[in-house]
Coordinates of C-alpha atoms and ligand atoms in Angstrom, one line a residue:
M1 CA -26.9 33.9 -33.5
A2 CA -26.4 30.2 -32.7
T3 CA -22.7 30.8 -32.0
S4 CA -23.3 33.7 -29.6
A5 CA -26.1 31.7 -27.8
V6 CA -23.6 28.9 -27.3
A7 CA -21.0 31.4 -26.1
I8 CA -23.4 33.0 -23.6
I9 CA -24.5 29.6 -22.3
F10 CA -20.9 28.5 -22.1
A11 CA -20.0 31.7 -20.2
Q12 CA -22.9 31.2 -17.8
K13 CA -22.0 27.6 -17.3
K14 CA -18.5 28.5 -16.7
G15 CA -19.7 31.2 -14.2
I16 CA -21.9 28.7 -12.3
L17 CA -19.1 26.1 -12.2
Y18 CA -16.6 28.7 -11.1
M19 CA -18.9 29.7 -8.2
A20 CA -19.5 26.1 -7.3
V21 CA -15.7 25.5 -7.3
S22 CA -15.2 28.6 -5.2
V23 CA -17.7 27.4 -2.6
F24 CA -16.2 23.9 -2.6
A25 CA -12.6 25.1 -1.9
Q26 CA -13.8 27.7 0.6
S27 CA -15.9 25.3 2.6
L28 CA -13.2 22.7 2.5
L29 CA -10.5 25.1 3.9
Q30 CA -12.9 26.5 6.4
W31 CA -13.5 22.9 7.8
H32 CA -9.7 22.4 7.7
S33 CA -9.0 25.4 9.8
E34 CA -12.0 25.1 12.2
S35 CA -12.7 21.4 12.7
N36 CA -10.0 19.2 11.2
S37 CA -8.6 17.5 14.3
R38 CA -6.9 14.6 12.5
I39 CA -3.4 14.3 14.0
L40 CA -0.7 12.4 12.0
P41 CA 3.1 12.9 12.5
W42 CA 3.8 13.8 8.9
K43 CA 1.2 16.6 8.7
E44 CA 2.6 20.1 8.3
E45 CA 5.9 18.4 7.5
K46 CA 8.1 20.3 5.1
D47 CA 11.0 17.9 4.8
P48 CA 10.6 16.2 1.4
Y49 CA 12.3 13.0 2.6
K50 CA 9.8 12.5 5.4
I51 CA 6.8 13.4 3.1
W52 CA 8.0 11.0 0.5
L53 CA 8.5 8.2 3.1
S54 CA 5.1 8.7 4.6
E55 CA 3.5 8.7 1.1
I56 CA 5.2 5.5 0.0
I57 CA 4.2 3.8 3.3
L58 CA 0.6 5.0 2.8
Q59 CA 0.2 3.7 -0.7
Q60 CA -2.5 1.0 -0.4
T61 CA -2.3 1.2 3.3
R62 CA -4.6 2.9 5.9
A63 CA -3.0 5.7 7.9
E64 CA -3.5 3.9 11.2
Q65 CA -1.7 0.8 9.9
G66 CA 1.1 2.8 8.3
L67 CA 1.7 5.1 11.3
P68 CA 3.9 2.7 13.4
Y69 CA 6.0 1.9 10.3
Y70 CA 6.6 5.6 9.6
V71 CA 7.7 6.1 13.2
K72 CA 10.1 3.1 13.0
F73 CA 11.6 4.2 9.7
I74 CA 12.1 7.8 10.7
S75 CA 13.7 6.8 14.0
K76 CA 16.0 4.2 12.3
Y77 CA 16.7 6.3 9.2
P78 CA 16.3 10.0 10.1
T79 CA 17.7 11.1 6.7
V80 CA 17.8 9.9 3.1
F81 CA 21.5 9.2 3.6
D82 CA 20.8 6.8 6.5
L83 CA 18.2 4.9 4.4
A84 CA 20.4 4.8 1.3
A85 CA 23.2 3.3 3.3
A86 CA 21.0 0.6 5.0
P87 CA 21.4 -3.1 4.1
E88 CA 18.6 -4.4 2.0
G89 CA 17.7 -7.2 4.4
E90 CA 17.4 -4.7 7.3
V91 CA 15.0 -2.4 5.4
F92 CA 12.8 -5.4 4.2
K93 CA 12.7 -6.6 7.8
L94 CA 11.5 -3.2 9.0
W95 CA 8.9 -3.2 6.2
Q96 CA 7.6 -6.7 7.1
G97 CA 3.9 -6.8 7.5
L98 CA 3.1 -3.8 5.3
G99 CA 2.7 -5.9 2.1
Y100 CA 3.2 -4.7 -1.5
Y101 CA 6.9 -5.3 -1.2
A102 CA 7.6 -3.6 -4.6
R103 CA 7.1 -0.4 -2.6
C104 CA 10.0 -1.3 -0.3
R105 CA 12.3 -2.2 -3.2
N106 CA 11.4 1.2 -4.8
L107 CA 11.9 3.0 -1.5
L108 CA 15.5 1.7 -1.2
F109 CA 16.2 2.2 -4.9
T110 CA 15.0 5.8 -4.8
A111 CA 16.8 6.7 -1.6
R112 CA 20.1 5.5 -3.2
A113 CA 19.3 7.4 -6.4
I114 CA 18.6 10.6 -4.5
V115 CA 22.0 10.2 -2.8
A116 CA 23.9 9.1 -5.9
Q117 CA 22.3 11.4 -8.5
W118 CA 20.8 14.3 -6.6
Q119 CA 23.5 14.7 -3.9
G120 CA 20.9 13.8 -1.2
V121 CA 18.6 16.7 -2.2
F122 CA 15.1 15.8 -3.4
P123 CA 14.0 17.2 -6.8
Q124 CA 12.0 20.3 -6.4
T125 CA 9.6 20.2 -9.4
Y126 CA 6.6 18.0 -10.0
T127 CA 8.1 16.8 -13.3
E128 CA 11.4 15.9 -11.8
L129 CA 9.7 14.2 -8.9
L130 CA 7.9 12.0 -11.3
T131 CA 11.2 10.6 -12.6
L132 CA 11.8 8.9 -9.2
K133 CA 11.0 5.2 -9.1
G134 CA 7.8 4.5 -7.2
V135 CA 6.7 8.1 -7.4
G136 CA 3.5 8.5 -9.4
E137 CA 1.3 11.5 -10.0
Y138 CA -0.3 11.3 -6.6
T139 CA 3.0 11.1 -4.6
A140 CA 4.7 13.8 -6.8
A141 CA 1.7 16.2 -6.2
A142 CA 1.9 15.5 -2.4
I143 CA 5.6 16.2 -2.2
A144 CA 5.4 19.2 -4.5
S145 CA 2.6 20.8 -2.6
F146 CA 3.5 19.9 1.0
A147 CA 7.3 20.5 0.7
Y148 CA 7.4 23.3 -1.8
D149 CA 3.9 24.8 -2.0
L150 CA 3.6 24.1 -5.6
P151 CA 0.1 24.1 -7.1
H152 CA -0.5 20.4 -7.9
P153 CA -3.7 18.8 -6.6
V154 CA -3.5 15.3 -5.1
I155 CA -5.9 12.8 -6.6
D156 CA -6.5 9.5 -4.8
G157 CA -9.4 7.4 -3.7
N158 CA -10.4 9.9 -1.0
V159 CA -10.5 12.7 -3.6
Y160 CA -12.4 10.7 -6.1
R161 CA -15.0 9.9 -3.5
V162 CA -15.5 13.5 -2.2
L163 CA -15.7 15.0 -5.8
S164 CA -17.9 12.3 -7.1
R165 CA -20.4 12.8 -4.3
Y166 CA -20.2 16.6 -4.2
F167 CA -20.8 16.9 -7.9
A168 CA -22.8 13.7 -8.3
E169 CA -20.5 12.8 -11.1
P170 CA -21.7 9.6 -12.8
T171 CA -18.5 8.6 -14.6
P172 CA -17.1 5.4 -13.1
I173 CA -13.9 6.2 -11.3
N174 CA -12.1 3.0 -12.3
T175 CA -12.1 3.8 -16.1
P176 CA -9.7 5.8 -18.3
E177 CA -12.6 8.2 -18.9
G178 CA -13.1 8.5 -15.1
K179 CA -9.5 9.4 -14.7
K180 CA -9.8 12.2 -17.2
V181 CA -13.0 13.5 -15.8
F182 CA -11.9 13.5 -12.2
T183 CA -8.5 14.9 -13.0
A184 CA -10.1 17.8 -14.8
L185 CA -12.6 18.3 -11.9
A186 CA -9.8 18.1 -9.3
N187 CA -7.8 20.8 -11.2
K188 CA -10.9 23.0 -11.5
V189 CA -11.8 23.0 -7.8
F190 CA -8.2 23.2 -6.6
D191 CA -7.2 26.3 -4.6
A192 CA -3.8 27.1 -6.1
Q193 CA -3.2 29.8 -3.5
H194 CA -3.1 27.3 -0.7
P195 CA -1.9 24.0 -2.2
A196 CA -0.7 22.3 0.9
A197 CA -3.7 23.2 3.1
Y198 CA -6.1 22.3 0.3
N199 CA -4.5 18.9 -0.4
Q200 CA -4.3 18.1 3.3
A201 CA -7.9 19.2 3.8
I202 CA -9.4 17.1 1.0
M203 CA -7.4 14.0 2.0
D204 CA -8.5 14.3 5.6
L205 CA -12.1 15.1 4.8
G206 CA -12.3 12.0 2.7
A207 CA -10.7 9.9 5.5
V208 CA -12.7 11.1 8.5
V209 CA -15.9 12.8 7.2
C210 CA -16.8 11.7 3.7
K211 CA -15.9 8.1 4.5
P212 CA -16.6 5.2 2.2
K213 CA -19.4 3.9 4.4
Q214 CA -21.5 6.0 6.8
A215 CA -20.3 9.4 5.6
L216 CA -20.8 12.0 8.4
C217 CA -22.8 14.4 6.2
N218 CA -24.5 16.1 9.1
L219 CA -21.1 17.3 10.3
C220 CA -19.8 18.2 6.8
Y221 CA -19.0 21.8 5.9
L222 CA -19.7 20.9 2.2
S223 CA -23.2 19.6 2.7
D224 CA -25.1 22.7 1.6
H225 CA -23.9 22.3 -2.0
C226 CA -23.2 18.6 -2.1
K227 CA -25.4 17.1 -4.8
A228 CA -25.3 13.5 -3.6
F229 CA -26.3 14.6 -0.1
N230 CA -29.1 16.9 -1.2
T231 CA -30.6 14.2 -3.4
D232 CA -30.1 11.5 -0.8
Q233 CA -27.7 9.5 -3.0
V234 CA -24.5 9.5 -1.0
D235 CA -24.3 5.7 -1.0
Q236 CA -24.5 5.7 -4.9
Y237 CA -21.2 7.4 -5.3
P238 CA -18.5 7.0 -6.4
L239 CA -19.6 4.7 -9.3
K240 CA -17.4 1.8 -10.3
L241 CA -17.5 -0.2 -13.5
Q242 CA -17.1 -3.8 -12.1
K243 CA -15.1 -5.6 -9.5
I244 CA -11.6 -6.8 -10.2
K245 CA -11.4 -10.6 -10.8
V246 CA -9.5 -12.3 -8.0
K247 CA -7.4 -15.4 -8.9
E248 CA -7.3 -18.1 -6.3
R249 CA -4.0 -20.0 -5.6
F250 CA -3.3 -22.9 -3.3
F251 CA 0.1 -23.1 -1.5
S252 CA 1.3 -26.2 0.4
Y253 CA 4.2 -25.3 2.7
Y254 CA 6.5 -28.0 4.2
V255 CA 8.4 -26.8 7.2
F256 CA 11.5 -29.0 7.0
L257 CA 13.4 -29.4 10.3
H258 CA 16.7 -31.1 10.9
K259 CA 18.0 -30.9 14.5
D260 CA 17.9 -27.1 15.3
Q261 CA 17.8 -26.1 11.7
V262 CA 14.9 -25.1 9.4
Y263 CA 14.9 -24.9 5.6
I264 CA 13.9 -21.6 4.0
Q265 CA 14.2 -20.3 0.5
Q266 CA 14.0 -16.9 -1.2
R267 CA 11.4 -16.1 -3.8
T268 CA 13.5 -14.7 -6.5
H269 CA 11.1 -15.0 -9.4
K270 CA 8.7 -12.2 -10.6
D271 CA 5.6 -13.1 -8.6
V272 CA 4.0 -12.1 -5.3
W273 CA 6.4 -11.6 -2.4
Q274 CA 9.4 -11.3 -4.6
D275 CA 12.7 -11.3 -2.5
L276 CA 11.0 -12.5 0.7
Y277 CA 11.7 -15.9 2.2
E278 CA 9.3 -18.8 2.7
F279 CA 9.4 -22.5 3.6
W280 CA 9.6 -25.3 1.0
L281 CA 6.6 -24.7 -1.3
S282 CA 4.5 -26.7 -3.5
E283 CA 1.8 -24.9 -5.4
G284 CA -1.1 -27.1 -6.4
P285 CA -0.9 -30.9 -5.8
A286 CA 2.3 -32.0 -3.9
P287 CA 5.0 -33.3 -6.4
A288 CA 5.9 -37.0 -6.6
A289 CA 9.4 -36.4 -5.5
L290 CA 8.2 -35.1 -2.1
S291 CA 5.6 -37.9 -1.7
S292 CA 8.3 -40.6 -1.9
L293 CA 10.5 -38.6 0.5
L294 CA 7.7 -38.3 3.0
A295 CA 7.1 -42.0 3.0
D296 CA 10.8 -42.9 3.4
E297 CA 11.5 -43.8 7.0
Q298 CA 15.2 -43.4 6.7
F299 CA 14.8 -39.7 6.2
V300 CA 11.6 -38.8 8.0
L301 CA 11.4 -38.8 11.8
E302 CA 8.0 -37.0 12.2
Y303 CA 5.4 -35.8 9.7
R304 CA 2.6 -33.6 10.9
Q305 CA 0.2 -32.7 8.1
N306 CA -1.8 -29.5 7.8
I307 CA -1.1 -28.1 11.2
F308 CA -1.9 -24.6 10.1
H309 CA -4.1 -22.9 7.5
Y310 CA -4.0 -19.3 6.4
K311 CA -5.8 -17.2 3.8
Q312 CA -4.2 -14.0 2.5
R313 CA -6.0 -11.6 0.2
L314 CA -4.0 -9.5 -2.2
T315 CA -5.4 -7.1 -4.7
H316 CA -5.8 -9.6 -7.5
Q317 CA -5.2 -12.9 -5.7
L318 CA -6.5 -15.0 -2.9
I319 CA -3.7 -17.2 -1.5
R320 CA -4.8 -20.2 0.6
S321 CA -1.9 -21.9 2.4
D322 CA -1.6 -25.1 4.3
F323 CA 1.5 -25.9 6.5
S324 CA 2.9 -29.3 7.3
L325 CA 5.8 -30.0 9.5
V326 CA 8.5 -32.6 8.6
R327 CA 11.3 -33.5 11.1
L328 CA 14.1 -35.2 9.3
K329 CA 16.7 -37.7 10.4
R330 CA 19.1 -36.6 7.7
I331 CA 18.9 -34.1 4.8
P332 CA 18.0 -35.6 1.4
A333 CA 19.5 -34.3 -1.9
L334 CA 16.2 -32.6 -2.7
L335 CA 16.8 -30.1 0.2
K336 CA 20.5 -29.3 -0.4
G337 CA 19.5 -26.2 -2.4
P338 CA 18.5 -23.7 -3.7
G339 CA 17.3 -22.7 -0.3
I340 CA 19.3 -22.5 2.9
W341 CA 19.3 -24.2 6.3
I342 CA 19.3 -21.8 9.2
N343 CA 19.2 -22.2 12.9
K344 CA 15.6 -21.8 14.2
S345 CA 16.8 -19.0 16.5
E346 CA 17.8 -16.9 13.4
I347 CA 14.4 -17.1 11.7
H348 CA 13.4 -13.6 12.8
D349 CA 16.5 -12.2 11.0
Y350 CA 14.7 -12.9 7.7
S351 CA 11.8 -11.2 6.0
F352 CA 8.7 -13.2 5.3
P353 CA 5.3 -12.6 3.8
K354 CA 2.3 -12.2 6.1
T355 CA 1.3 -15.8 5.5
I356 CA 4.5 -17.1 7.0
V357 CA 4.6 -14.5 9.7
S358 CA 1.2 -15.7 10.8
F359 CA 2.4 -19.3 11.0
L360 CA 5.4 -18.3 13.1
E361 CA 3.2 -16.3 15.4
E362 CA 0.7 -19.1 15.8
I363 CA 3.2 -22.0 16.1
P364 CA 6.2 -20.3 17.6
Y365 CA 7.9 -23.5 18.9
F366 CA 7.7 -25.5 15.6
Ligands
LIG1 S1 -22.1 16.1 2.5 FE1 -21.7 14.0 2.8 S2 -21.4 13.1 0.8 FE2 -21.2 15.4 0.6 S3 -19.0 15.8 0.7 FE3 -19.9 16.0 2.8 S4 -19.6 13.9 3.7 FE4 -19.3 13.7 1.5

């Protein structure tokens, strides 16, 4: 008796959920065909190379910010062969300003792998796509659905937000449990008959209607059945467990100049901005070796302290930088390596993190 009651309840629950799922996907696709006016150059794209490129650029980047980079990359490297053959420095230069440089490294690595191991043809299954460096579940689902119409739902921040509000799902999204719950929910509501349209619709709805702040519920096709909206709790969702701890770091940059040359060095160690260039850096208090150099009149012609300050926020770090300018009469042993002396006019040939780019923009005639 108990078993059959459970079975009936389960069947009823399943029936209710199925109906809710149906309504969700229907409303979403109706909005997409009638009112989704978001225009982006990679929408409706079927070329997996272009889809992959746009998705890598858009990881941790707003579409408006990523758009000019996508246009630049596609015009310079129209095919994966062009990108694979490009020199690393050139690709990094084009990427400059987007941040998260590991993405750029993976981009080039994967382009070369596609050419070397896949004869320039992108893998055509979700599982094979996942083997590419820099391609996670979200990107694999996007390429699989947009390029090949395969039934894989995308799950990103926009999707979490829409689902958590629509179902008033209380599990915090930034927990392993949240990942499980929302992945299951995303798969249940997914319209496997229209994977590309569905995925595009939910991403766009999250970006332009069900926005993080000031969601446009009055214009939303999902509002009739949206639990958060109908209980006036839109701002309560999605739930998050706690904020990420941010580590604060202090960088002192010394811009060493000798005649028309400036000293720069590459960040080769595993840390932020790996492979990018910077000026001579001291993290924390300035080292003794530099203090005695700065006081030595036979080397130093001009020393302008703290001429520029910049604060750059990364996901887990806040980097506060100070810049000082040191014009040298001659080059001391300390600055004979490991960095390089380049002509100031060549500085724009190198890739720098946003902090250094801001200095160069602010003080162009250093
Ligand atoms: S009604 Fe509001 S909260 Fe609900 S899905 Fe639409 S925009 Fe989001």
